[in-house]
Coordinates of C-alpha atoms in Angstrom, one line a residue:
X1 CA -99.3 22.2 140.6
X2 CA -97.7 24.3 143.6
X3 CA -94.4 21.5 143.5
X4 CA -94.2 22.3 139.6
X5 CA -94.2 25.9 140.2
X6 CA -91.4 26.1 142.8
X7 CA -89.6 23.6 140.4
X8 CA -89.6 26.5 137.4
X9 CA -88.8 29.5 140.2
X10 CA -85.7 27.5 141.5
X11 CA -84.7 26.8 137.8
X12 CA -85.4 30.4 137.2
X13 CA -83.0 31.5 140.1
X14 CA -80.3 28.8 139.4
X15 CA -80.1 29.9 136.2
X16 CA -79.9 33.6 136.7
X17 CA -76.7 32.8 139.4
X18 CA -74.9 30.1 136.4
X19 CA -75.2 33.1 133.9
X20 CA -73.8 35.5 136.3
X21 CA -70.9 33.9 137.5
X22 CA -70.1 32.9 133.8
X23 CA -70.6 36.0 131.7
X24 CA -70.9 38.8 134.4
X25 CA -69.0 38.0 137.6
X26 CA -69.5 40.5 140.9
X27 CA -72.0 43.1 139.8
X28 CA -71.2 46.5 139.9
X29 CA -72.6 48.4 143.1
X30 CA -74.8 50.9 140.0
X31 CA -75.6 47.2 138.1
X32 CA -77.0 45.8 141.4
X33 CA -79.4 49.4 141.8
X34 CA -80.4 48.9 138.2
X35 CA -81.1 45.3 138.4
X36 CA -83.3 46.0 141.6
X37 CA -85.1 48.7 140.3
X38 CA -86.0 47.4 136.9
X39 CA -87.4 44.2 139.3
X40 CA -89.9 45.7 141.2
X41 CA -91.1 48.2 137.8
X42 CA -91.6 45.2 135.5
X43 CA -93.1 43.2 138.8
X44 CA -95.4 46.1 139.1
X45 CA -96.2 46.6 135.0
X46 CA -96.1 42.6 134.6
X47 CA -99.0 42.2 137.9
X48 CA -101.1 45.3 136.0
X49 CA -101.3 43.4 133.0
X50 CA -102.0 40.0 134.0
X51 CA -104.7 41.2 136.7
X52 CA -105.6 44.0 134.9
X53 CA -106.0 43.8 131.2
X54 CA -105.7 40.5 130.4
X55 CA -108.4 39.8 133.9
X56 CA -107.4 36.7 134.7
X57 CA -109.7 35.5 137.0
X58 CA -108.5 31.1 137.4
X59 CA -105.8 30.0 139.2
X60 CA -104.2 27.9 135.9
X61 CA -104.9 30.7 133.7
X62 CA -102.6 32.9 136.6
X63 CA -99.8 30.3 136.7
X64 CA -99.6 30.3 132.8
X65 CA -98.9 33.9 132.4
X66 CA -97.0 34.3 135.3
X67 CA -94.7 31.6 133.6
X68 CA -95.0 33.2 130.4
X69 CA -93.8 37.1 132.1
X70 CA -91.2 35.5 134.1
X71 CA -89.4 34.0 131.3
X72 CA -90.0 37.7 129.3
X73 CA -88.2 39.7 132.4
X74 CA -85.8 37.4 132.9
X75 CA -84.8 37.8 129.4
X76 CA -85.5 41.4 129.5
X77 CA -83.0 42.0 132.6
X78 CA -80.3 40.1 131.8
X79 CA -80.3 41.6 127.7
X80 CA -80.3 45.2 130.2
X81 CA -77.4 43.7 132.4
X82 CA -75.4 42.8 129.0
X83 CA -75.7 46.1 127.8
X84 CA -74.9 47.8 130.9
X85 CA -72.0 45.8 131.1
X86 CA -70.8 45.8 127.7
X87 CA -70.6 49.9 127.7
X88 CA -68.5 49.8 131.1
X89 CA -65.5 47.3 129.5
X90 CA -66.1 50.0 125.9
X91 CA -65.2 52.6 128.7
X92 CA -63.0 50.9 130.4
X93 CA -61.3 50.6 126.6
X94 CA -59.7 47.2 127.3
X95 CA -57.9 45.5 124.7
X96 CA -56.5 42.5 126.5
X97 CA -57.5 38.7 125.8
X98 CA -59.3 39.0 129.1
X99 CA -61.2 42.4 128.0
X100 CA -62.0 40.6 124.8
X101 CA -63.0 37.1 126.6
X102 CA -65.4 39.2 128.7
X103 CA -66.8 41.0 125.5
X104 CA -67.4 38.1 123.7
X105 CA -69.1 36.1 126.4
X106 CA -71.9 39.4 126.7
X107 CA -72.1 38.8 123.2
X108 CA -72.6 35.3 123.1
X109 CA -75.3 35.9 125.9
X110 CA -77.0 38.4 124.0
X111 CA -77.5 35.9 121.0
X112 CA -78.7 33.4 123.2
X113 CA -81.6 36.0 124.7
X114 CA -82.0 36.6 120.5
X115 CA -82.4 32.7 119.3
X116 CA -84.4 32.3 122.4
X117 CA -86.5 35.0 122.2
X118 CA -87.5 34.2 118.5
X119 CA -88.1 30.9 119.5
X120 CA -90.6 31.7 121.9
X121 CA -92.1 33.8 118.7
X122 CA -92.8 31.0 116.5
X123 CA -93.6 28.9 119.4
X124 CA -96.6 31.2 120.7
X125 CA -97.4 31.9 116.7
X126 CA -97.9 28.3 115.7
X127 CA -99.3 27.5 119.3
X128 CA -102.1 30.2 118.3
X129 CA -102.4 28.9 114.6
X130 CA -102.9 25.4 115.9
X131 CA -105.8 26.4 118.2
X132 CA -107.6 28.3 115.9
X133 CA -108.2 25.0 113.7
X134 CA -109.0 22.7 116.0
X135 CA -112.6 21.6 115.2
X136 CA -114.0 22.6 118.0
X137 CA -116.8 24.6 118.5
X138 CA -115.2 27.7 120.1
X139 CA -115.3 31.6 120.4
X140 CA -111.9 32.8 118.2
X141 CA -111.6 35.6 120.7
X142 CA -111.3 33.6 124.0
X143 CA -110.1 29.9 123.6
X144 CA -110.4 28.0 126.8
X145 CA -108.6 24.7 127.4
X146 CA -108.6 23.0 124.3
X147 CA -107.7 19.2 124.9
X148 CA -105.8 18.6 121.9
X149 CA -102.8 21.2 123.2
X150 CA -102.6 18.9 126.0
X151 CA -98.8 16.7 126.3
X152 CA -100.3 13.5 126.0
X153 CA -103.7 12.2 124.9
X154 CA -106.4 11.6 127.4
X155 CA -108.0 8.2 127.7
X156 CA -111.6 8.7 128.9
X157 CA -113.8 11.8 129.1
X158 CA -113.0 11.9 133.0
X159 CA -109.5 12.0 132.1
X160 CA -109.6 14.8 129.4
X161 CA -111.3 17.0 131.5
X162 CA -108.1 16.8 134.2
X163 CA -106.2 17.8 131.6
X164 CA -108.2 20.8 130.3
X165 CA -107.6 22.6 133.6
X166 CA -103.8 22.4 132.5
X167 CA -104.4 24.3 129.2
X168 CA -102.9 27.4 129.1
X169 CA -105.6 30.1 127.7
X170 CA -104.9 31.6 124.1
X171 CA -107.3 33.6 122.4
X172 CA -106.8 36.1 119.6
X173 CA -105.9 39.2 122.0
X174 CA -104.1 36.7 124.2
X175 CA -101.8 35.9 121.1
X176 CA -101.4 39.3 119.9
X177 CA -100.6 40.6 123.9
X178 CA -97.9 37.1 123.9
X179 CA -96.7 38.0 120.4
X180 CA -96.1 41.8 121.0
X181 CA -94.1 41.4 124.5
X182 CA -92.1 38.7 122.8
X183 CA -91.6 41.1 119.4
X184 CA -90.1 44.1 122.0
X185 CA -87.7 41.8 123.1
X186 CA -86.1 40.6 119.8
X187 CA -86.5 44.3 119.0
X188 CA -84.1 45.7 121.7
X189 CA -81.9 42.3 122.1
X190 CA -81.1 43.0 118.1
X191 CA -80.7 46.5 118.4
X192 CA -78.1 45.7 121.5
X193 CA -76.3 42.7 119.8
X194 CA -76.1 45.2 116.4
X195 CA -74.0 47.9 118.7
X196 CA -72.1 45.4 120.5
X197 CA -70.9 44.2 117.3
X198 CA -70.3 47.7 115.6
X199 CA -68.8 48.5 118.5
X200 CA -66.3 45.7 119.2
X201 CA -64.9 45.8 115.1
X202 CA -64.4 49.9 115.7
X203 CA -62.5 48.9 118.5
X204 CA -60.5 45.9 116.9
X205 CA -60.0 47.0 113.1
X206 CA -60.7 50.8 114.1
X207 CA -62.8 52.3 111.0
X208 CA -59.7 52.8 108.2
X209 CA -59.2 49.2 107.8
X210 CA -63.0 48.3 106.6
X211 CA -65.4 50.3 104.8
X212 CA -69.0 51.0 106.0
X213 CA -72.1 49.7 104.6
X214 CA -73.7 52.6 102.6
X215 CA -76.6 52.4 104.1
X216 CA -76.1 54.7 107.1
X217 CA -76.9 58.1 104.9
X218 CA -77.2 61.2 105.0
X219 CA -73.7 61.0 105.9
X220 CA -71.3 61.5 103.6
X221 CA -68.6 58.9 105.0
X222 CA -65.5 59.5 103.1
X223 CA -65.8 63.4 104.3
X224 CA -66.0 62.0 108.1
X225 CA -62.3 61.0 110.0
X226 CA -62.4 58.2 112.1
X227 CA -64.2 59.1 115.4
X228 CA -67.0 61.7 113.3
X229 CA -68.0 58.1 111.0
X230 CA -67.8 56.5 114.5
X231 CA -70.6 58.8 116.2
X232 CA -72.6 59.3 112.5
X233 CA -72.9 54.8 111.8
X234 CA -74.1 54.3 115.7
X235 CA -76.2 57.6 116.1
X236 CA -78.1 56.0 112.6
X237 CA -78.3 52.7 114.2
X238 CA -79.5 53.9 117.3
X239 CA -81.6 56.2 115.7
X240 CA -83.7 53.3 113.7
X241 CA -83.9 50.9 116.1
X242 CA -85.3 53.0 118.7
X243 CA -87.7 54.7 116.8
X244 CA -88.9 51.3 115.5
X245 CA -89.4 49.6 119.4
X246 CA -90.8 53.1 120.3
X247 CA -93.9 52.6 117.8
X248 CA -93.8 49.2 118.3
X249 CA -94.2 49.3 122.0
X250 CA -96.8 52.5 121.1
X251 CA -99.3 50.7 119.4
X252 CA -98.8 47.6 122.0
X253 CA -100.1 49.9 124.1
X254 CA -102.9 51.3 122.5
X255 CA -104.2 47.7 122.0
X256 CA -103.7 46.9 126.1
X257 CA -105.9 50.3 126.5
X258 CA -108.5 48.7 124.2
X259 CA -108.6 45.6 125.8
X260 CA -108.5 46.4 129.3
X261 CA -112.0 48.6 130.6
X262 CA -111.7 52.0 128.6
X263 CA -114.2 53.4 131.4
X264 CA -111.8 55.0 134.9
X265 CA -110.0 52.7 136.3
X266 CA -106.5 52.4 137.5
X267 CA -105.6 50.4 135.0
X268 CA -106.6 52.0 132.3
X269 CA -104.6 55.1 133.8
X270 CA -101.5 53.6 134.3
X271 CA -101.7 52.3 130.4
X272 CA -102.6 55.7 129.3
X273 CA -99.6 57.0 131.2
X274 CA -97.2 54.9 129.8
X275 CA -98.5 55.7 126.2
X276 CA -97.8 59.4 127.4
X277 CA -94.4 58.1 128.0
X278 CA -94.0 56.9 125.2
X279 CA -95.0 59.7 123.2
X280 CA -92.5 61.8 125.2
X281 CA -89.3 58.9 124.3
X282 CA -90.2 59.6 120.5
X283 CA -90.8 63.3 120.8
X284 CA -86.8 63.3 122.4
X285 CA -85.5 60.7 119.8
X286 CA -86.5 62.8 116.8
X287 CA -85.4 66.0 118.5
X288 CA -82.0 63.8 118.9
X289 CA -81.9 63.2 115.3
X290 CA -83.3 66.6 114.5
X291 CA -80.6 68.4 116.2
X292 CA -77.9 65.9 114.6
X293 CA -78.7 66.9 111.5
X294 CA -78.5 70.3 111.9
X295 CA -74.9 69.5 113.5
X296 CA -74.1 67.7 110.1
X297 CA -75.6 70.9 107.6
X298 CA -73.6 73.7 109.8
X299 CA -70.2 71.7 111.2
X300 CA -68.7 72.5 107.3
X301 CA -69.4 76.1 107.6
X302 CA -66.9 76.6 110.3
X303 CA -63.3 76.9 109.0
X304 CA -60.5 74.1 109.0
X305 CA -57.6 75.0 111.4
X306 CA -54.4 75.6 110.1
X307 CA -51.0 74.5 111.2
X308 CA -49.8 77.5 111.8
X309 CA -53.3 78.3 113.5
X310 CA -52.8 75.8 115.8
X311 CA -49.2 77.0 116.8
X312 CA -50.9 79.7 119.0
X313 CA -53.6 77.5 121.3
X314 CA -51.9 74.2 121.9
X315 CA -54.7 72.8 123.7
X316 CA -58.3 72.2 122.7
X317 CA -60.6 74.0 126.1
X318 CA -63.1 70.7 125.4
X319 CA -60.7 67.7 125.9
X320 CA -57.6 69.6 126.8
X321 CA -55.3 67.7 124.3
X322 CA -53.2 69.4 121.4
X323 CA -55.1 70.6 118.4
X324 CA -52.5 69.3 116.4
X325 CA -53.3 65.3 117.3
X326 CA -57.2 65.9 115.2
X327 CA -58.4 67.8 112.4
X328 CA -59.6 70.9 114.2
X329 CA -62.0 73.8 113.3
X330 CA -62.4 77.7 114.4
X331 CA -65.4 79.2 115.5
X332 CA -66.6 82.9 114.4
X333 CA -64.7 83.6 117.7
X334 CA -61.8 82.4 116.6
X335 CA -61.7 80.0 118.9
X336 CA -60.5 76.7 118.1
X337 CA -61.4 73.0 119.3
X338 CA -61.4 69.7 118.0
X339 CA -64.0 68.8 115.5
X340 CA -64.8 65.2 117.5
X341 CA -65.0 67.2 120.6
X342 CA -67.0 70.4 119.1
X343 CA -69.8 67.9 117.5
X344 CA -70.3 67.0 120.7
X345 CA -70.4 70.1 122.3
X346 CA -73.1 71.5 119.9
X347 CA -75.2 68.4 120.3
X348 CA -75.7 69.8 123.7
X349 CA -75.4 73.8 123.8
X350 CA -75.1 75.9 120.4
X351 CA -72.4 78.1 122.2
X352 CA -68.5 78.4 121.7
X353 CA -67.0 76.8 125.5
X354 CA -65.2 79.5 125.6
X355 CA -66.5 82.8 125.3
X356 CA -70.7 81.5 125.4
X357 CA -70.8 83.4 122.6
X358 CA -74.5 82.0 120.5
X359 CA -73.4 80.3 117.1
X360 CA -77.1 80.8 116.1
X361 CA -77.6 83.0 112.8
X362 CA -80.3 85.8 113.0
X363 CA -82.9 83.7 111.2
X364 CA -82.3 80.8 113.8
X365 CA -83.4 83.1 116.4
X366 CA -86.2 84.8 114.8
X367 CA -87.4 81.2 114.1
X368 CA -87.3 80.6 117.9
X369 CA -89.0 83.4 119.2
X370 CA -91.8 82.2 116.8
X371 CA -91.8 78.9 118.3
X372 CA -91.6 80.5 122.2
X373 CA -95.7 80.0 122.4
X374 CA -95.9 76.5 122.0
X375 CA -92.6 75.8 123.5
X376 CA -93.7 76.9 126.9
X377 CA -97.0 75.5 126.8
X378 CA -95.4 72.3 126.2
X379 CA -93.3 73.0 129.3
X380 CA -95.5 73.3 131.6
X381 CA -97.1 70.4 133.6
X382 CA -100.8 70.4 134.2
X383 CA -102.1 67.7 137.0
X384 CA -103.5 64.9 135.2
X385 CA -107.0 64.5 133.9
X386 CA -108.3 66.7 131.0
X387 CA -105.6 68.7 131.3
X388 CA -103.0 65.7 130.8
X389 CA -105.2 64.4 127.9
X390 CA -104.9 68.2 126.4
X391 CA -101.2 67.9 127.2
X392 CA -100.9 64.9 125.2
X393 CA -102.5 66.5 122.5
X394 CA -100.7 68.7 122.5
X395 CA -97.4 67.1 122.6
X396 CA -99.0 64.9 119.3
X397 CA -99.5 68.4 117.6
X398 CA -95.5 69.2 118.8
X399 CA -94.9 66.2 117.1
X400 CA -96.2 66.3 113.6
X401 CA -96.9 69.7 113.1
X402 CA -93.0 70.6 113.8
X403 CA -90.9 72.5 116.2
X404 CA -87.8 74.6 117.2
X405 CA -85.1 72.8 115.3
X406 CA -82.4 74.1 117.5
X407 CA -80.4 71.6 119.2
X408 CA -79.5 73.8 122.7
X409 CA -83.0 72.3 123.8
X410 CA -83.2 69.0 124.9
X411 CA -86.4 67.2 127.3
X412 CA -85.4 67.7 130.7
X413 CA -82.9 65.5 132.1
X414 CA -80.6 65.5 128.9
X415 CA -77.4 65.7 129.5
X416 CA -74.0 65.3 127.5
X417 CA -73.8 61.7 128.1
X418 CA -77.0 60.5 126.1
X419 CA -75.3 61.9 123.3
X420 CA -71.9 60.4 123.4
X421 CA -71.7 57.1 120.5
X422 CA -73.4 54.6 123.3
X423 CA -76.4 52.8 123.7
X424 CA -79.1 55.4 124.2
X425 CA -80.9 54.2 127.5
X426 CA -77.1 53.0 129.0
X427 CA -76.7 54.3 132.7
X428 CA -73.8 56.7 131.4
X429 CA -72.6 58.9 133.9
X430 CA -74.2 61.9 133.6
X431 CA -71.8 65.2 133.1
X432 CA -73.1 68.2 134.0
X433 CA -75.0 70.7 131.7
X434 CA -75.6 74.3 132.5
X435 CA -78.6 75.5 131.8
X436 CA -79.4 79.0 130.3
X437 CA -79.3 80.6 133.6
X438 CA -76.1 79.5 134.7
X439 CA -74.5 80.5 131.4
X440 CA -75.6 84.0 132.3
X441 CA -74.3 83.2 135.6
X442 CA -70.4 82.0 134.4
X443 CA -70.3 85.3 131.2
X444 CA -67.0 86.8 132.3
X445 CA -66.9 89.9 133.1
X446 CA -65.1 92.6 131.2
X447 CA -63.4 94.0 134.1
X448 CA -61.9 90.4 135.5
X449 CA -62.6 87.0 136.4
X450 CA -66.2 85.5 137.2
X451 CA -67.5 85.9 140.4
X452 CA -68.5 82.9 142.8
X453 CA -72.3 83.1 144.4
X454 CA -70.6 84.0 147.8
X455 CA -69.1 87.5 145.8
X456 CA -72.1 88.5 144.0
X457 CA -73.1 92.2 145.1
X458 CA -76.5 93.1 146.8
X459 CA -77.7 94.5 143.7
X460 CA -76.8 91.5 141.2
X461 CA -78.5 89.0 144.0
X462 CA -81.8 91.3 144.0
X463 CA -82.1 91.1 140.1
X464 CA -81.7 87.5 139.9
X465 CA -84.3 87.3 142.5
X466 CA -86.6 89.6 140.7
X467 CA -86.0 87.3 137.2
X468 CA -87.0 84.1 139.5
X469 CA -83.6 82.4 139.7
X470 CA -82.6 80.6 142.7
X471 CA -79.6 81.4 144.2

């Protein structure tokens, strides 16, 4: 057994260095950080539910399903690698042969993890099926080494009980734990291989020479130029996909909780944490889509920018270029950026660049002080217990029962970046965002230019310190 198992780990690792010499090359030094990080968290996750929910407690059953999650995170982190990689050469915006060879070989990669993946599917399903009819008096919840999933056929009893200690376990919850982890990944390595490919013909044919499938609504796509139908198709495909994986991966979770002791125990609280976690991705993701769709009801309202208009600012304050290479708008400020640029300004903060000045209307912000209650109860952090099952409530309550559809207000840690037409969990570079206090902060002043921290007077120092702001 030991000889067989250091056969599949060198196999493992000489695969891992083929595929990154072929399709990847030297890693980035960010790559490398990511690579090593998602490791050690799927080591940890992968030895919690092995040991922990599924209790494995023989040393056959062990080597099976470390097999099995070895081939699932090796799967999982090279489908991350591909789509790390695949947004730096989008950024990099590299039209070459070489920039296109590189493209298509992360794409060829990612179908491979796909067809593979989906293998593994139908293998585990018909695996499952197969047990479950063999006459055999068993229990349908926990089927132990069954001789006829053995390789070959035994010839004597003594013989067929050798081989029975070889038989990977697979009960009904064993299947549905196999099936689930397997379903996540063709989940996510579809959803990356469907924006690699959207991404790649935007980039080749850009968006005038082919027309859209009509199935990304409520966008009207022949009022959208080219970069607005850009950022509307991938926000919807983004949108569905992650929302899908999120519940998936939700209930996955639920069923591990069920499984594994529901009494206190560690690893019943590190399930239940990650179900908080999940909760939290899906609260963000329909605030995402929430606050895009306000973007798409209220961009219209804000006038078109004339030629002559445009004479006067040269330069959009966003992106710096000339208004006249984009179809610009004006704010109620009359101040004037380009619509690509604007759209993703407001995704962020509903104030003009310029002057900070609040695009809300007066019913926007009567609605938000309505919602101020439950907004800061949902942003403060009780230790964990009762008070984090409470929290999770209610967050669910958050959830269905509605909330502040504003899009200034992201979960902490959203930043421009997460918005820009990319894969959502991509290690963008994150741009800064100011927060509410520093926009109070940066207001010019009517009598000149801002002052720095180091210029602030005595007495504008001792009221941000009596309002609880750091300096």
């Amino acid at each position: 057994l030991q000889p067989l198992v250091n056969l599949a780990l060198c196999a493992v690792i000489l695969i891992s260095h083929t595929l990154q010499h072929l399709v990847f090359g030297t890693l980035r030094t960010s790559e490398e950080e990511n690579v090593k990080e998602q490791f050690w968290n799927l080591i940890f996750y992968k030895i919690v539910f092995v040991f922990g929910v599924v209790n494995v407690q023989e040393v056959e059953d062990a080597v099976g399903w470390c097999f099995f999650v070895s081939v699932i995170g090796f799967l999982q982190l090279a489908r991350q690698l591909c789509k790390e990689r695949h947004n730096y050469l989008i950024m990099m915006n590299d039209m070459t042969k070489l920039g296109e060879a590189r493209r298509h070989r992360i794409l060829a990669l990612l179908a491979f993890i796909l067809v593979t993946s989906v293998s593994l599917f139908l293998a585990v399903f018909t695996w499952f099926m197969k047990s479950v009819t063999v006459e055999q008096k068993h229990d349908i919840l926990d089927l132990r080494y069954i001789p006829s999933m053995s390789l070959f056929t035994p010839n004597d009893d003594q013989e067929a009980m050798g081989l029975m200690r070889y038989d990977f376990n697979i009960g009904l919850h064993s299947a549905i734990f196999m099936l689930s982890e397997i379903g996540l990944l063709v989940l996510q390595t579809l959803h990356a291989l469907t924006v690699c490919i959207f991404e790649q013909l935007y980039f080749r044919h850009r968006v005038s020479k082919w027309n859209p499938v009509s199935i990304f609504t409520p966008c009207a796509l022949e009022e959208y130029d080219e970069e607005d139908l850009y950022m509307c198709i991938n926000h919807n495909i983004n949108y569905r996909f992650e929302m899908v994986t999120l519940l998936f991966d939700l209930i996955h979770h639920c069923h591990l909780l069920l499984c594994c002791n529901l009494f206190l125990s560690m690893t019943s609280l590190i399930v239940s944490l990650q179900m908080r976690l999940r909760v939290r991705q899906i609260h963000a993701v329909l605030k995402r889509r929430q606050s895009f769709t306000w973007l798409n009801e209220h961009i219209d309202q804000y006038a078109n920018v004339e030629v002559e208009e445009s004479e006067q600012d040269d330069n959009c304050a966003i992106c710096w270029d000339s208004l006249a290479s984009q179809k610009s708008k004006i704010l109620p400020c009359n101040h004037m950026f380009h619509t690509t640029c604007l759209r993703k300004w407001l995704l962020v903060s509903m104030h003009c660049p310029t002057c900070r000045m609040s695009l809300l209307s007066e019913e926007e912000v009567e609605l938000r002080r309505e919602r101020e209650p439950r907004r800061n109860l949902y942003q403060r952090r009780p230790p964990a217990g009762i008070w984090g099952i409470l929290e999770t409530g209610q967050i669910l309550l958050d959830l269905f029962g509605g909330w502040d559809p504003l899009p200034d207000e992201f979960p902490e840690g959203q930043t421009l970046a997460s918005n820009v037409p990319v894969f959502s969990d991509f290690n963008v570079p994150d741009c800064p965002v100011q927060t509410q206090q520093e926009v109070v902060l940066e207001q010019p002043n009517q009598d000149g230019p801002v002052k720095k921290d180091s210029e602030e007077t005595p007495s504008v120092q001792s009221n941000i310190k009596e309002k609880g702001v750091a300096i």
